[in-house]
Coordinates of C-alpha atoms and ligand atoms in Angstrom, one line a residue:
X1 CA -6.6 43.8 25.6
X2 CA -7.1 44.5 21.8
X3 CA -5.1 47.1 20.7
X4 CA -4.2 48.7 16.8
X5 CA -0.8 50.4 16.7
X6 CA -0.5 52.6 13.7
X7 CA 3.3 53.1 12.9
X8 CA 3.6 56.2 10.3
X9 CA 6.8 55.8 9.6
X10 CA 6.8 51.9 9.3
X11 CA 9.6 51.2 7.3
X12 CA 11.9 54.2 8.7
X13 CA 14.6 54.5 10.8
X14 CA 13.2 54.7 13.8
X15 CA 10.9 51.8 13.5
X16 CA 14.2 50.1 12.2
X17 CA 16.7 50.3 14.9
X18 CA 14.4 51.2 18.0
X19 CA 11.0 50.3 17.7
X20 CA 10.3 46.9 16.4
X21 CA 13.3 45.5 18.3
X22 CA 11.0 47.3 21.3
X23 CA 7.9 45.7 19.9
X24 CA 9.5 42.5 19.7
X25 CA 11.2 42.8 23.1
X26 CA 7.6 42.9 24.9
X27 CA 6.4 40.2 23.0
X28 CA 9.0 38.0 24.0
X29 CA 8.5 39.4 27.6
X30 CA 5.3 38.5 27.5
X31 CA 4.2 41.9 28.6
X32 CA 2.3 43.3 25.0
X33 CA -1.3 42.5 25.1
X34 CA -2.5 39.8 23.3
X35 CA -5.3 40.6 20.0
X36 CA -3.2 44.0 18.9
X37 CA -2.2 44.6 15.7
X38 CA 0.8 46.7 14.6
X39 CA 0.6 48.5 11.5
X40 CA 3.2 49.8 9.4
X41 CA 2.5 52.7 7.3
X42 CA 4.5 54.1 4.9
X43 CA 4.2 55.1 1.1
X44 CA 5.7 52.1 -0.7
X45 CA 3.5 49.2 -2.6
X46 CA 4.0 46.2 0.1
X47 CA 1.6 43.3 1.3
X48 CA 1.5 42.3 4.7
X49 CA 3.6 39.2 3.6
X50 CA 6.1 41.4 2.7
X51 CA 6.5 43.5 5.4
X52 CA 6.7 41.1 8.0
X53 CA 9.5 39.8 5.6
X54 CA 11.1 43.3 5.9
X55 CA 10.9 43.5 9.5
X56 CA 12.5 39.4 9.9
X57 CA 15.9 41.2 7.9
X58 CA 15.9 43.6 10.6
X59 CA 16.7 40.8 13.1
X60 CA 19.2 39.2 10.8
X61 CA 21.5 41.8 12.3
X62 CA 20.7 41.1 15.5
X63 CA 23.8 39.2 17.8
X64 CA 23.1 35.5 17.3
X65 CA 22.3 34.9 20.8
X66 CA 19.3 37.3 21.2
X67 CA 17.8 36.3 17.6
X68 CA 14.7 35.2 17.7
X69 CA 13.9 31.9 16.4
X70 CA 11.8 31.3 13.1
X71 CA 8.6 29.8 15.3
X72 CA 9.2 32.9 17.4
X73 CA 9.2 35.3 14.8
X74 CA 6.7 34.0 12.9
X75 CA 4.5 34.4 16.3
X76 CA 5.4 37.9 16.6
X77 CA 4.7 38.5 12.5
X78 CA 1.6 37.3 12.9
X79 CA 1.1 40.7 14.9
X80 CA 2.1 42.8 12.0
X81 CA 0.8 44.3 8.7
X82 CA 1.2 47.1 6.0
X83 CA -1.0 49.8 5.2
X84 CA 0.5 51.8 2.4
X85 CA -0.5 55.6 2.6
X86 CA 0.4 58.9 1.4
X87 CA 0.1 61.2 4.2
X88 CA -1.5 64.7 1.8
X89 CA -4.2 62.6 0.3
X90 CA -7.3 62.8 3.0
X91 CA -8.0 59.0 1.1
X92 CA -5.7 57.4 2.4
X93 CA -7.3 57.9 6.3
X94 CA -11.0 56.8 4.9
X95 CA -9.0 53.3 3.8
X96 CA -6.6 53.2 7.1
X97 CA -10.5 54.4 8.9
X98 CA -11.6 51.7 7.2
X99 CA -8.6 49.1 8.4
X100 CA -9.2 50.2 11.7
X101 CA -12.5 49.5 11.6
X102 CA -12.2 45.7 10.5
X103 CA -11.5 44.8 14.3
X104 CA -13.0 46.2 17.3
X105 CA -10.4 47.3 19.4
X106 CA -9.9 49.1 23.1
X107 CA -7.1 51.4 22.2
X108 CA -5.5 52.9 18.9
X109 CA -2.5 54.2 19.2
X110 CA -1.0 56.5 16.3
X111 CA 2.8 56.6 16.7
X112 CA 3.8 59.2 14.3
X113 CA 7.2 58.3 13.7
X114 CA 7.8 61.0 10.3
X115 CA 9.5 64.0 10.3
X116 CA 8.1 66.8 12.5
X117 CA 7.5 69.1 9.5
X118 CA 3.8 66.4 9.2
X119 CA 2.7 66.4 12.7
X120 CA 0.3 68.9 12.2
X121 CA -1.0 67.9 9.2
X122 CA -1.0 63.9 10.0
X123 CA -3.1 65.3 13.4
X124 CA -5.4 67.8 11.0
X125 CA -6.3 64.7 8.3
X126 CA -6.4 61.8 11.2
X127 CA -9.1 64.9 13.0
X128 CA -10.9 65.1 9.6
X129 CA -11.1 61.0 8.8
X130 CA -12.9 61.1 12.4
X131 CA -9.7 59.3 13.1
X132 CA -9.3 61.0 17.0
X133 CA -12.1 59.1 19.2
X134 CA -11.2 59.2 22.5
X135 CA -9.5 55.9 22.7
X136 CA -6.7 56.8 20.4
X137 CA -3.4 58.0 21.4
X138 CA -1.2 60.2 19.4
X139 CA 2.4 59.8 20.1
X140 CA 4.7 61.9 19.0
X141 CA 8.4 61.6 18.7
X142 CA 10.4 64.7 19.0
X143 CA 12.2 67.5 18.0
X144 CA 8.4 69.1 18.3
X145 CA 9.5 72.1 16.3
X146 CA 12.9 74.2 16.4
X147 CA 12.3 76.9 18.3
X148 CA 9.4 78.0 21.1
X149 CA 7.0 79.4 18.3
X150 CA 7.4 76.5 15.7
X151 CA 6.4 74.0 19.3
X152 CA 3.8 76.0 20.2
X153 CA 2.2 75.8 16.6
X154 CA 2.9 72.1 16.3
X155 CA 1.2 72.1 19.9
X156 CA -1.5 74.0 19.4
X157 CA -3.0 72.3 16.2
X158 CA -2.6 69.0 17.9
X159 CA -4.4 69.6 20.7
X160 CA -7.5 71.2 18.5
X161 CA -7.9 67.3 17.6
X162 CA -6.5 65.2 20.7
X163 CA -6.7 66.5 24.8
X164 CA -3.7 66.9 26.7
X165 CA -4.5 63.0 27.8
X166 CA -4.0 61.8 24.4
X167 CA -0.9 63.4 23.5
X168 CA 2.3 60.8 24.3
X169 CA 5.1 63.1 24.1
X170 CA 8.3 60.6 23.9
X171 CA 11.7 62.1 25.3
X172 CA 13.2 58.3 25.3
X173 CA 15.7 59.2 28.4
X174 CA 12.5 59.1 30.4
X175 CA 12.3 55.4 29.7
X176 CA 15.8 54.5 31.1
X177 CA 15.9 52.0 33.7
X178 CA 18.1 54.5 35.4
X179 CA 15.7 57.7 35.2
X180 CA 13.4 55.7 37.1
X181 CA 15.6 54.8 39.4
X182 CA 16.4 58.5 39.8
X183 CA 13.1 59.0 40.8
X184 CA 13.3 56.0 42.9
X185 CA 16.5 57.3 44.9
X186 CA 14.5 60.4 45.6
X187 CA 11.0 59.5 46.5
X188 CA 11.4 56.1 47.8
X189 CA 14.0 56.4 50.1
X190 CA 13.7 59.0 53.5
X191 CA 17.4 59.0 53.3
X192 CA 18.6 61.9 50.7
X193 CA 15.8 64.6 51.1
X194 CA 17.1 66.2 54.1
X195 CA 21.0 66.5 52.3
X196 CA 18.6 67.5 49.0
X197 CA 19.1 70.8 49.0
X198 CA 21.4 73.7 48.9
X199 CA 23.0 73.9 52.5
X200 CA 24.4 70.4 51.5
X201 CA 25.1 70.5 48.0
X202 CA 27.6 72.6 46.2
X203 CA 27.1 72.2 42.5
X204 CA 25.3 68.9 40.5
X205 CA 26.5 68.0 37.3
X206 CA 24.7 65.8 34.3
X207 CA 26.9 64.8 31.4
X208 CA 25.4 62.9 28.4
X209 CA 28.7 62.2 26.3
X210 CA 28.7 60.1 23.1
X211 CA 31.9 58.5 21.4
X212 CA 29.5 58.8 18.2
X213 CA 29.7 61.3 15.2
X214 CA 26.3 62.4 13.0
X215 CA 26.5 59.3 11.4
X216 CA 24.7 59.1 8.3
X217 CA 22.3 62.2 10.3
X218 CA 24.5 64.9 9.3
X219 CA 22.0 66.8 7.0
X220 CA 19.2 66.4 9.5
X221 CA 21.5 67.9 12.6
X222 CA 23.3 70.5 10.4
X223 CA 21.4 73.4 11.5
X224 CA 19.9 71.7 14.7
X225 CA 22.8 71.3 16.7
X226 CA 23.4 69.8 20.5
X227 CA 21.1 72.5 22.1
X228 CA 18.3 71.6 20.1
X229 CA 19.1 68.0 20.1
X230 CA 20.0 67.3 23.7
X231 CA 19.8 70.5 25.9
X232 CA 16.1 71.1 25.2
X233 CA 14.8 67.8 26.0
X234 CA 17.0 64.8 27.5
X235 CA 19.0 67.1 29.8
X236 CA 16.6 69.6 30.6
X237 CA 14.4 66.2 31.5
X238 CA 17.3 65.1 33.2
X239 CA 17.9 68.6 35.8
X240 CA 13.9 68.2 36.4
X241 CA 14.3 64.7 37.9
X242 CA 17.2 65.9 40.3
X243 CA 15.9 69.4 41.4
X244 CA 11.8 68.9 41.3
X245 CA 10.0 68.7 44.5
X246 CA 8.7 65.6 45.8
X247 CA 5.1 65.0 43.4
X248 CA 2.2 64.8 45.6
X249 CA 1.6 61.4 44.2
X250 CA 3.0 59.6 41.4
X251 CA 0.7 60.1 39.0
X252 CA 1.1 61.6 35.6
X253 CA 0.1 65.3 36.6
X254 CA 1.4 65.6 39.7
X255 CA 5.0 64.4 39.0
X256 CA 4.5 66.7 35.3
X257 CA 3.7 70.0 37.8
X258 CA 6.7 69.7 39.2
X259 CA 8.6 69.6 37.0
X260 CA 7.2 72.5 35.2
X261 CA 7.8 74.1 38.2
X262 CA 11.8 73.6 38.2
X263 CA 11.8 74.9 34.5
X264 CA 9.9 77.9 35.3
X265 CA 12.6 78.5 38.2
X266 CA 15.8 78.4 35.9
X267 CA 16.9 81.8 36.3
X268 CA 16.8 83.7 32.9
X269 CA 19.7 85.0 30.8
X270 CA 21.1 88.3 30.6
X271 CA 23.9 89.1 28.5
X272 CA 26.7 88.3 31.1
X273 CA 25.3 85.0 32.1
X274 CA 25.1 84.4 27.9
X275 CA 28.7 85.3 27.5
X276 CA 30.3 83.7 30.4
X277 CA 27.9 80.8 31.4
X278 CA 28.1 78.8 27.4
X279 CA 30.3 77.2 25.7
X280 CA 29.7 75.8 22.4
X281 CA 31.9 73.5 20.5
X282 CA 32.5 72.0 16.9
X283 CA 34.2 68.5 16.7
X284 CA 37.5 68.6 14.7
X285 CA 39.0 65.1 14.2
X286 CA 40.7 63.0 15.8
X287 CA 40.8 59.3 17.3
X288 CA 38.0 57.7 18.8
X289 CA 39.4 53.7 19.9
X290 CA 42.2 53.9 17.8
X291 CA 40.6 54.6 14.6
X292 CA 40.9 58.4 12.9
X293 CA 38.0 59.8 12.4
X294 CA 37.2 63.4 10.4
X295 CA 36.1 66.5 11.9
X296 CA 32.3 67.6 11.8
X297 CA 32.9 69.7 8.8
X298 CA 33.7 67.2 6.7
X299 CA 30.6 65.2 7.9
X300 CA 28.6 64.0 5.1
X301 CA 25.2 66.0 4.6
X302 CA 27.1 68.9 6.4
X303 CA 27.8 72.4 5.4
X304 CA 31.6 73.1 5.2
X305 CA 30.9 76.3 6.6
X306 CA 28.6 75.3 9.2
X307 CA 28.6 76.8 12.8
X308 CA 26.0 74.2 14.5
X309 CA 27.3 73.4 17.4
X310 CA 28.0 68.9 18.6
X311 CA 29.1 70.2 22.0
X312 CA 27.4 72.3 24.5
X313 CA 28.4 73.0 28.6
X314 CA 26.4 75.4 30.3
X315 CA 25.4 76.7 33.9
X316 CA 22.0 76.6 35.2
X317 CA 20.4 78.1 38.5
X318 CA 17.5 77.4 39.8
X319 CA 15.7 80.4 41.5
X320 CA 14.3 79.0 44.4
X321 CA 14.5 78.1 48.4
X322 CA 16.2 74.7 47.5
X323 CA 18.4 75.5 44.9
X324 CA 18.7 79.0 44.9
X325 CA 23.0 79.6 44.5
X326 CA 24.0 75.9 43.4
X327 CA 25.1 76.0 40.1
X328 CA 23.9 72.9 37.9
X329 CA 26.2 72.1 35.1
X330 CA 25.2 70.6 32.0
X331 CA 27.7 69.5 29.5
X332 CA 26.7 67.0 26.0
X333 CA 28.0 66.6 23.1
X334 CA 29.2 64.0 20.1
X335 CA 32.7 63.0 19.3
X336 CA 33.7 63.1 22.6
X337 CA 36.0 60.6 25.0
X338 CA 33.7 57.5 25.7
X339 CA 29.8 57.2 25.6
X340 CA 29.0 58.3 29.2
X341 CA 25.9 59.7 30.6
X342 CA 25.9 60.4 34.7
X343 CA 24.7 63.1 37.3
X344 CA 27.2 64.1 39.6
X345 CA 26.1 65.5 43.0
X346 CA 28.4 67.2 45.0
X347 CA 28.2 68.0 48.3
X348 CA 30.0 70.2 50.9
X349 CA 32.7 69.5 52.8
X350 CA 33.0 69.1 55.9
X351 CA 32.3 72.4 58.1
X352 CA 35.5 71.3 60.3
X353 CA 38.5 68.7 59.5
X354 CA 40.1 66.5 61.8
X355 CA 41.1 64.5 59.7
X356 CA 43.6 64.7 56.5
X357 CA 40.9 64.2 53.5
X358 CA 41.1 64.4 49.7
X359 CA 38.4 67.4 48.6
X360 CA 38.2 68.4 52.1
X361 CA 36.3 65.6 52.5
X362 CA 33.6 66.3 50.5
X363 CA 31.2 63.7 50.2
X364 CA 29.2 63.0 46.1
X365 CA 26.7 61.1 44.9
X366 CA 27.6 59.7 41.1
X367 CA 24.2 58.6 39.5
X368 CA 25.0 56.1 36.5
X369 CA 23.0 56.1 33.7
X370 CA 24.5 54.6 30.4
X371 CA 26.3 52.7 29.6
X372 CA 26.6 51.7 33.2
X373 CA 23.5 51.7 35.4
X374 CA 24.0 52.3 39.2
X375 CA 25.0 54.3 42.0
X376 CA 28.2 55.3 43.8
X377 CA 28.4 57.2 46.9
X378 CA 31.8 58.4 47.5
X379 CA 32.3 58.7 51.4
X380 CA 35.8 58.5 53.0
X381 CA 37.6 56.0 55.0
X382 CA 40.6 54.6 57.0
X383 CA 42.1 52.6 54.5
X384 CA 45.4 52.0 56.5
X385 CA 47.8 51.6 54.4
X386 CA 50.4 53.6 56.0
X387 CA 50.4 52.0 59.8
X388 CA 51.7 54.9 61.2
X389 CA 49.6 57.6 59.8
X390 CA 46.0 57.3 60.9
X391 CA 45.0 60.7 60.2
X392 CA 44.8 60.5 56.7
X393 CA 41.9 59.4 54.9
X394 CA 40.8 58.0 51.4
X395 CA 38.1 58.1 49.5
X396 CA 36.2 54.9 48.7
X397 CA 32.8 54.4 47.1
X398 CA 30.0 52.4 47.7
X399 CA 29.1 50.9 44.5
X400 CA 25.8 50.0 43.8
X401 CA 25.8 48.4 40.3
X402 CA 22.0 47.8 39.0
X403 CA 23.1 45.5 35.9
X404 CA 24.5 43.3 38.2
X405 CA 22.0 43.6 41.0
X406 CA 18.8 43.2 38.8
X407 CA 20.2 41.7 35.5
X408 CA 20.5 43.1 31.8
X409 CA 17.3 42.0 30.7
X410 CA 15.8 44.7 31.9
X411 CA 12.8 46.8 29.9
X412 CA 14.6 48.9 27.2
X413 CA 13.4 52.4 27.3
X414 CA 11.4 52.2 24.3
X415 CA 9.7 48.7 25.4
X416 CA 8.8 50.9 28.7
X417 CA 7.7 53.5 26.5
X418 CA 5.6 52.0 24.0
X419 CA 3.9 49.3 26.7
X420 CA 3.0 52.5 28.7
X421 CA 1.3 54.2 25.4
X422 CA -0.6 51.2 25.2
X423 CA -1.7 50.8 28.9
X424 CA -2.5 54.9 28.8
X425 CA 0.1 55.7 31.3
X426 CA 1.3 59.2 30.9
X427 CA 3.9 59.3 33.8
X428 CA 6.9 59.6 31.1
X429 CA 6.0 61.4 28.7
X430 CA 6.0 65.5 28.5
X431 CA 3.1 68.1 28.9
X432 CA 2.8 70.3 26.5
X433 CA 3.7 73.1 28.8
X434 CA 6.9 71.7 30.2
X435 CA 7.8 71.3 26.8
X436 CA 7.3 74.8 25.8
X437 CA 8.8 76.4 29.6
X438 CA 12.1 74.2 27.8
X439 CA 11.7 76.2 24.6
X440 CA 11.6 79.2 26.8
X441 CA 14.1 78.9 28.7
X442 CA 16.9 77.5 25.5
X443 CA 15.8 80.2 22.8
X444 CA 18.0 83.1 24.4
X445 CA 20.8 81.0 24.0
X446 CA 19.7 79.8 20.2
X447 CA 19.7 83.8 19.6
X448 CA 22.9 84.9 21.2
X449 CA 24.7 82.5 19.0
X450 CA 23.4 83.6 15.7
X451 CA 24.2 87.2 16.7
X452 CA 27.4 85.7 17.4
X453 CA 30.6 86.6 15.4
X454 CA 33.1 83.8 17.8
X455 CA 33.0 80.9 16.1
X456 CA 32.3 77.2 18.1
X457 CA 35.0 76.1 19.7
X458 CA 36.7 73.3 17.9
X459 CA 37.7 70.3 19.9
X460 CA 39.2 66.9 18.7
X461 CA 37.3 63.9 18.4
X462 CA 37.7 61.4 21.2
X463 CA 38.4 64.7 23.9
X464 CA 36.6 65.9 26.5
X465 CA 35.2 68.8 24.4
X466 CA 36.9 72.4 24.2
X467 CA 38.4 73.4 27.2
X468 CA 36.9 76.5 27.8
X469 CA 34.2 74.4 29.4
X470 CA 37.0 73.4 32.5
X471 CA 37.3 77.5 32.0
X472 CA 33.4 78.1 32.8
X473 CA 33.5 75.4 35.7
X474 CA 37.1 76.7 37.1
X475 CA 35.5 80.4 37.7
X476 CA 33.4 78.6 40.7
X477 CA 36.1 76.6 41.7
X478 CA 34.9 73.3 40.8
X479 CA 35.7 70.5 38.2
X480 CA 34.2 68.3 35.8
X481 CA 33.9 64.9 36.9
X482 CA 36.2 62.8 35.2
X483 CA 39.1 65.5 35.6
X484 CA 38.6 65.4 40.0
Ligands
BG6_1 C1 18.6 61.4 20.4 C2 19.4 62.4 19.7 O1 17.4 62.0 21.0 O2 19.3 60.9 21.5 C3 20.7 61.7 19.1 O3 18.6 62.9 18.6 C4 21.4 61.1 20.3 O4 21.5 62.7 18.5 C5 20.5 60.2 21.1 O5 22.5 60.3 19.7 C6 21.2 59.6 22.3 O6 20.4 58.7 22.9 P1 21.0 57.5 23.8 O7 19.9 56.8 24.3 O8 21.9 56.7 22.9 O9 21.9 58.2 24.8

């Protein structure tokens, strides 16, 4: 199948470190069509030649193992080419239209990898330039605005040029190997949807923790913050997947209703749920694997008196017949212990113990998703280690790990991503209206903390994050996982 893949932001970061490895990925996997052309566009002076000589640096960094050879490359290069452009001048469409034009082609995908602030006027010129036929996809990478107005404008112009169908909405956690297998857990196996619900569980928790700082990002996510960066999307993405109702089918729609659905049952905020159900937290420094590292403050690109938050644990509700009374935890943030992302579900104990049991016997599901990938149910057991006693128990885990069940070389996320862009499957990627019910529901929050005289709660690098975020779990009587 013949497809044109426009990258506007060819020579950035994204395309740097996530993309063409992605691109190149599929190649090698055999799995991106053959006749497409990737095209990288960006505003410097550079032939074809030389981009594809920009691109064969990028893989100079990659481990020695997984480089590709120069025949390979060379194969893959022969894919790419440069199309300088500056994004204000409606000129520089008529000469990419132009481009485009050269090769008949089934699909054109526009990836707009820039900053948000030129969605809608990248979408506005590509709609003038006659640049939006209906087999062209617009993808868009987020943040899609900063708050619920500045989506819904970015939104709304978009979709005065594309439909709904065209719109590839990335949130890259969708395109885990381990979000799918989420889904998979839930809708593929009979097994967990009677114990899916609230007279079974007693609290779920999702933790996305990274060991990382803001890196070189600081003056991008001074100002953002971990709410805006993670909450919003990723985790949000990540509660859906757990709590939706089983889609009438898998397709695109069906799976996106219902997940709409969840958002619009998170139960609103008032100011008691804002003051007690929140905590937001600052990284000071500390040690992260030995090594010192300095506090967010004295981040480059950040301002020494900022208040943007890298840590954020809060506690959802769902208002509804499944959920309605199960708190759902959500807890992110940079800086912190070890680079960790997992859903823990917890369920009840046992209504009556014969036995002696840690946690009262209480049974939990740990879903894996980075860096591990997997399953473990925790379910106790006679372990009979003391002969005498056999009334007490332990708990022991069934470990399902899926690296080592189905091998590393699984698809990346953004492999999955971008091969489902191009095949026009819109499974994971986000409506326009879940997006926006996200917005909703996180811009209380966004507006309790400017009005806000405490300030974030510092914690030190390589911790856990502040621990008034054991305080908000402790009031229900429950625990993080990595402190039960
Ligand atoms: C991005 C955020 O969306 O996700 C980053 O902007 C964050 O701040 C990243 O580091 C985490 O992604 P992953 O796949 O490394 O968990």
């Amino acid at each position: 199948m013949a497809f044109n893949l426009v990258l506007f932001g060819g020579t950035g970061d994204l395309a740097w470190r996530k993309l063409m490895p992605a691109l190149f990925q599929a190649f090698r996997h055999g799995t991106l069509p053959e006749g497409g052309r990737i095209i990288g566009v960006a505003r410097d002076e550079m032939s074809d030649v030389q981009y594809r000589e920009l691109i064969r640096s990028r893989f100079d960094q990659v481990e020695l193992a997984k480089r590709p050879s120069t025949e390979e490359f060379d194969r893959f290069a022969s894919l790419l080419h440069y199309q300088r452009m500056d994004l204000s001048k409606p000129d520089a469409y008529a000469t990419l239209k132009a481009r485009l034009d050269e090769r008949a082609a089934e699909t054109t995908v526009m990836y707009l990898a820039v900053s948000p602030h030129l969605f809608t006027a990248v979408a506005e010129q590509l709609g003038a330039a006659g640049l939006n036929t209906p087999s062209t996809r617009l993808v868009l990478e987020k943040p899609l605005g900063h708050d619920l107005a500045s989506n819904r404008a970015i939104n709304q112009t978009v979709l005065k040029f594309f439909s709904e169908k065209q719109v590839f909405r990335i949130d890259h956690y969708l395109g885990k190997p381990s979000v799918q297998n989420l889904m998979a857990l839930r809708f593929a196996n009979a097994l967990f949807e009677p114990v899916w619900r609230r007279e079974h569980i007693a609290n779920i928790q999702i933790t996305i923790a990274e060991d990382l700082g803001v890196e070189k990002r600081g003056g991008y996510y001074d100002g953002i913050g971990a709410l805006r960066d993670m909450v919003q999307n990723h985790a949000l993405q990540l509660l859906c997947a757990i709590a939706m109702e089983p889609p009438i089918n898998a397709h695109a729609d069906a799976i996106r209703d219902e997940k709409l659905k969840v958002l619009r049952s998170l139960k609103r905020w008032t100011p008691a749920t804002l003051a007690s159900h929140v905590v937001r937290g600052q990284y000071a420094e500390g040690n992260i694997g030995g090594n010192k590292v300095p506090g967010y403050l004295q981040e480059t690109g950040v301002n020494t008196a900022s208040q943007t938050e890298t840590f954020v644990a809060l506690r959802a509700e769902i208002a509804n017949w499944r959920w309605a009374g199960v708190p759902f935890y959500i807890r992110t943030g940079k800086r912190m212990a070890g680079r960790e992302a997992h859903i823990v579900v917890n369920f009840h104990a046992t209504p009556h113990a014969i036995f002696q049991t840690p946690n009262g016997g209480a049974n939990k599901l740990v879903i894996h998703l980075q860096p591990k990938d997997g399953l473990e149910l925790h379910l106790m057991a006679q372990a009979q280690a003391n002969r005498r006693d056999t009334n007490s128990l332990s708990l022991t885990q069934l470990d399902l790990d899926f690296d080592k069940r189905f091998g590393t070389e699984r698809v990346g996320a953004y492999e999955r991503l971008l091969l489902d862009v191009i095949d026009g499957r819109l499974n994971l990627f986000v409506r326009s209206d879940e997006q926006e019910e996200a917005w909703r529901w996180v811009e209380p929050v966004l507006t309790h903390w400017q009005q806000d005289t405490n300030l974030p709660r510092q914690y030190t690098a390589g911790s856990w994050g502040p621990s008034a975020a054991s305080g908000m779990i402790a009031k229900d009587g429950f625990c993080w996982e990595e402190e039960s």
